[in-house]
């Protein structure tokens, strides 16, 4: 297998071509990336083949990101997470820290889907070390804390989300779930109403609201 450190044909070509031609190439690469990502949702097997051909042709890390998305759609979670973790561990040409945070966050979600909570938490921690205020990372980790019934962790991430993006339903929803599971039904009811005001048609919010109302009814009746 060719070393990943070898300059891709694309990068070599960019070094010698005029600026206008470089812009055209970059635009074509962006379009190819967007097309590949979209294809991973519609036809992941075809997207995987396209991503692997593109990588061999010198597509670099964008081709590998598409490859990871295709593997996720195909249910090959460990392979996908491994690709994303490797990408995030390096500083490839044209890659910024915000993208590394996205890769680690997606790797965490992928590990969690495959039942590997420890690896998922490690990915979320690495992402938050790069950006402590990443909304998607805090949301993903908060939901994993909820699934793992780690109420202290859930409370911290839910509160962070409420503080950072009070206009979003996510933090209020997670904090309501925390209050419900720790027996604070009045605060749970208040928070789920705040979540419902922000996302009135979100099914999971309506479901949790029903659970909170039922818990309050049972508590009032002594059941």
Short mmCIF file of N, CA and C in Angstrom, two decimals, residues 135-209:
data_model
loop_
_atom_site.label_atom_id
_atom_site.label_comp_id
_atom_site.label_asym_id
_atom_site.label_seq_id
_atom_site.Cartn_x
_atom_site.Cartn_y
_atom_site.Cartn_z
N UNK A 135 -20.96 22.29 20.15
CA UNK A 135 -22.35 21.96 20.46
C UNK A 135 -22.66 20.50 20.09
N UNK A 136 -22.24 20.09 18.90
CA UNK A 136 -22.53 18.72 18.46
C UNK A 136 -21.85 17.70 19.36
N UNK A 137 -20.64 18.00 19.81
CA UNK A 137 -19.93 17.06 20.68
C UNK A 137 -20.60 16.96 22.04
N UNK A 138 -20.95 18.10 22.62
CA UNK A 138 -21.64 18.08 23.92
C UNK A 138 -22.97 17.36 23.82
N UNK A 139 -23.69 17.56 22.71
CA UNK A 139 -24.97 16.87 22.52
C UNK A 139 -24.77 15.37 22.40
N UNK A 140 -23.80 14.96 21.59
CA UNK A 140 -23.54 13.53 21.42
C UNK A 140 -23.13 12.87 22.71
N UNK A 141 -22.24 13.53 23.46
CA UNK A 141 -21.80 12.95 24.73
C UNK A 141 -22.93 12.95 25.75
N UNK A 142 -23.74 14.01 25.75
CA UNK A 142 -24.87 14.06 26.67
C UNK A 142 -25.84 12.92 26.43
N UNK A 143 -26.11 12.63 25.16
CA UNK A 143 -27.03 11.54 24.84
C UNK A 143 -26.43 10.18 25.22
N UNK A 144 -25.12 10.07 25.10
CA UNK A 144 -24.48 8.82 25.53
C UNK A 144 -24.53 8.70 27.05
N UNK A 145 -24.33 9.80 27.76
CA UNK A 145 -24.49 9.77 29.22
C UNK A 145 -25.91 9.32 29.60
N UNK A 146 -26.90 9.82 28.86
CA UNK A 146 -28.28 9.43 29.13
C UNK A 146 -28.47 7.93 28.91
N UNK A 147 -27.95 7.42 27.80
CA UNK A 147 -28.07 5.99 27.51
C UNK A 147 -27.36 5.14 28.55
N UNK A 148 -26.24 5.65 29.08
CA UNK A 148 -25.45 4.92 30.07
C UNK A 148 -25.93 5.17 31.50
N UNK A 149 -26.97 6.01 31.64
CA UNK A 149 -27.52 6.37 32.95
C UNK A 149 -26.47 6.99 33.87
N UNK A 150 -25.62 7.80 33.26
CA UNK A 150 -24.62 8.56 34.02
C UNK A 150 -25.20 9.94 34.26
N UNK A 151 -25.89 10.08 35.39
CA UNK A 151 -26.68 11.28 35.62
C UNK A 151 -25.82 12.51 35.86
N UNK A 152 -24.67 12.34 36.51
CA UNK A 152 -23.79 13.48 36.74
C UNK A 152 -23.25 14.04 35.43
N UNK A 153 -22.78 13.15 34.56
CA UNK A 153 -22.28 13.60 33.26
C UNK A 153 -23.38 14.22 32.43
N UNK A 154 -24.56 13.63 32.45
CA UNK A 154 -25.69 14.17 31.72
C UNK A 154 -26.03 15.57 32.20
N UNK A 155 -26.06 15.77 33.52
CA UNK A 155 -26.40 17.08 34.08
C UNK A 155 -25.41 18.14 33.61
N UNK A 156 -24.12 17.81 33.59
CA UNK A 156 -23.11 18.79 33.20
C UNK A 156 -23.23 19.18 31.73
N UNK A 157 -23.38 18.18 30.85
CA UNK A 157 -23.45 18.50 29.42
C UNK A 157 -24.77 19.18 29.07
N UNK A 158 -25.86 18.77 29.71
CA UNK A 158 -27.14 19.43 29.46
C UNK A 158 -27.08 20.90 29.88
N UNK A 159 -26.48 21.17 31.04
CA UNK A 159 -26.38 22.55 31.50
C UNK A 159 -25.49 23.37 30.57
N UNK A 160 -24.40 22.76 30.10
CA UNK A 160 -23.52 23.47 29.16
C UNK A 160 -24.28 23.86 27.90
N UNK A 161 -25.10 22.96 27.40
CA UNK A 161 -25.88 23.24 26.19
C UNK A 161 -26.91 24.34 26.43
N UNK A 162 -27.57 24.30 27.57
CA UNK A 162 -28.55 25.35 27.90
C UNK A 162 -27.86 26.71 27.98
N UNK A 163 -26.66 26.73 28.57
CA UNK A 163 -25.92 27.99 28.70
C UNK A 163 -25.41 28.49 27.35
N UNK A 164 -24.93 27.57 26.51
CA UNK A 164 -24.30 27.96 25.25
C UNK A 164 -25.33 28.30 24.17
N UNK A 165 -26.39 27.49 24.08
CA UNK A 165 -27.40 27.69 23.02
C UNK A 165 -28.80 27.58 23.63
N UNK A 166 -29.19 28.56 24.44
CA UNK A 166 -30.50 28.49 25.08
C UNK A 166 -31.66 28.49 24.09
N UNK A 167 -31.39 28.94 22.85
CA UNK A 167 -32.45 28.95 21.84
C UNK A 167 -32.69 27.57 21.24
N UNK A 168 -31.80 26.62 21.50
CA UNK A 168 -31.94 25.25 20.99
C UNK A 168 -32.71 24.39 21.99
N UNK A 169 -33.47 23.44 21.49
CA UNK A 169 -34.22 22.53 22.36
C UNK A 169 -33.35 21.48 23.02
N UNK A 170 -32.18 21.22 22.45
CA UNK A 170 -31.39 20.06 22.86
C UNK A 170 -31.03 20.05 24.34
N UNK A 171 -30.46 21.15 24.83
CA UNK A 171 -30.06 21.19 26.23
C UNK A 171 -31.24 21.06 27.18
N UNK A 172 -32.35 21.72 26.84
CA UNK A 172 -33.54 21.64 27.69
C UNK A 172 -34.09 20.22 27.72
N UNK A 173 -34.08 19.56 26.57
CA UNK A 173 -34.54 18.17 26.50
C UNK A 173 -33.67 17.27 27.38
N UNK A 174 -32.36 17.40 27.25
CA UNK A 174 -31.47 16.54 28.03
C UNK A 174 -31.56 16.86 29.53
N UNK A 175 -31.72 18.14 29.85
CA UNK A 175 -31.84 18.47 31.28
C UNK A 175 -33.16 17.98 31.84
N UNK A 176 -34.22 18.01 31.04
CA UNK A 176 -35.50 17.44 31.48
C UNK A 176 -35.36 15.95 31.74
N UNK A 177 -34.63 15.25 30.86
CA UNK A 177 -34.42 13.82 31.05
C UNK A 177 -33.63 13.56 32.34
N UNK A 178 -32.65 14.40 32.60
CA UNK A 178 -31.90 14.29 33.86
C UNK A 178 -32.82 14.46 35.06
N UNK A 179 -33.64 15.50 35.04
CA UNK A 179 -34.53 15.75 36.19
C UNK A 179 -35.53 14.62 36.37
N UNK A 180 -36.08 14.10 35.28
CA UNK A 180 -37.03 12.99 35.38
C UNK A 180 -36.37 11.77 36.03
N UNK A 181 -35.18 11.46 35.61
CA UNK A 181 -34.52 10.24 36.09
C UNK A 181 -33.93 10.39 37.48
N UNK A 182 -33.87 11.62 37.98
CA UNK A 182 -33.38 11.82 39.34
C UNK A 182 -34.50 12.29 40.27
N UNK A 183 -35.74 12.24 39.77
CA UNK A 183 -36.89 12.45 40.63
C UNK A 183 -37.33 13.88 40.83
N UNK A 184 -36.77 14.83 40.09
CA UNK A 184 -37.16 16.24 40.24
C UNK A 184 -38.20 16.54 39.15
N UNK A 185 -39.44 16.18 39.42
CA UNK A 185 -40.46 16.20 38.38
C UNK A 185 -40.91 17.61 38.01
N UNK A 186 -40.91 18.52 38.97
CA UNK A 186 -41.32 19.89 38.64
C UNK A 186 -40.33 20.55 37.68
N UNK A 187 -39.03 20.40 37.96
CA UNK A 187 -38.03 20.96 37.06
C UNK A 187 -38.03 20.23 35.71
N UNK A 188 -38.31 18.92 35.74
CA UNK A 188 -38.40 18.17 34.49
C UNK A 188 -39.53 18.73 33.63
N UNK A 189 -40.68 19.01 34.25
CA UNK A 189 -41.83 19.56 33.52
C UNK A 189 -41.50 20.94 32.95
N UNK A 190 -40.82 21.78 33.73
CA UNK A 190 -40.46 23.11 33.27
C UNK A 190 -39.51 23.05 32.07
N UNK A 191 -38.52 22.16 32.17
CA UNK A 191 -37.53 22.06 31.10
C UNK A 191 -38.12 21.47 29.83
N UNK A 192 -39.01 20.49 29.97
CA UNK A 192 -39.56 19.88 28.75
C UNK A 192 -40.49 20.87 28.05
N UNK A 193 -41.12 21.75 28.81
CA UNK A 193 -41.94 22.77 28.17
C UNK A 193 -41.05 23.76 27.40
N UNK A 194 -39.90 24.08 27.98
CA UNK A 194 -38.96 24.95 27.28
C UNK A 194 -38.48 24.29 25.99
N UNK A 195 -38.23 22.99 26.05
CA UNK A 195 -37.82 22.26 24.85
C UNK A 195 -38.94 22.25 23.82
N UNK A 196 -40.18 22.02 24.27
CA UNK A 196 -41.31 21.94 23.34
C UNK A 196 -41.56 23.29 22.67
N UNK A 197 -41.37 24.37 23.39
CA UNK A 197 -41.54 25.70 22.79
C UNK A 197 -40.56 25.92 21.64
N UNK A 198 -39.37 25.33 21.76
CA UNK A 198 -38.34 25.54 20.76
C UNK A 198 -38.44 24.54 19.60
N UNK A 199 -39.00 23.38 19.86
CA UNK A 199 -39.14 22.35 18.81
C UNK A 199 -40.45 21.61 19.03
N UNK A 200 -41.58 22.26 18.72
CA UNK A 200 -42.90 21.71 19.09
C UNK A 200 -43.27 20.41 18.38
N UNK A 201 -42.62 20.07 17.28
CA UNK A 201 -43.00 18.87 16.54
C UNK A 201 -41.99 17.73 16.70
N UNK A 202 -40.99 17.92 17.54
CA UNK A 202 -39.97 16.88 17.70
C UNK A 202 -40.56 15.74 18.54
N UNK A 203 -40.60 14.56 17.96
CA UNK A 203 -41.31 13.43 18.57
C UNK A 203 -40.72 13.06 19.92
N UNK A 204 -39.39 13.01 20.03
CA UNK A 204 -38.79 12.56 21.29
C UNK A 204 -39.12 13.52 22.43
N UNK A 205 -39.30 14.78 22.11
CA UNK A 205 -39.68 15.75 23.14
C UNK A 205 -41.11 15.48 23.61
N UNK A 206 -42.00 15.21 22.67
CA UNK A 206 -43.39 14.90 23.04
C UNK A 206 -43.48 13.62 23.84
N UNK A 207 -42.65 12.63 23.48
CA UNK A 207 -42.64 11.36 24.22
C UNK A 207 -42.17 11.59 25.64
N UNK A 208 -41.07 12.33 25.80
CA UNK A 208 -40.55 12.59 27.15
C UNK A 208 -41.54 13.42 27.95
N UNK A 209 -42.21 14.37 27.31
CA UNK A 209 -43.24 15.16 28.00
C UNK A 209 -44.34 14.26 28.54
#
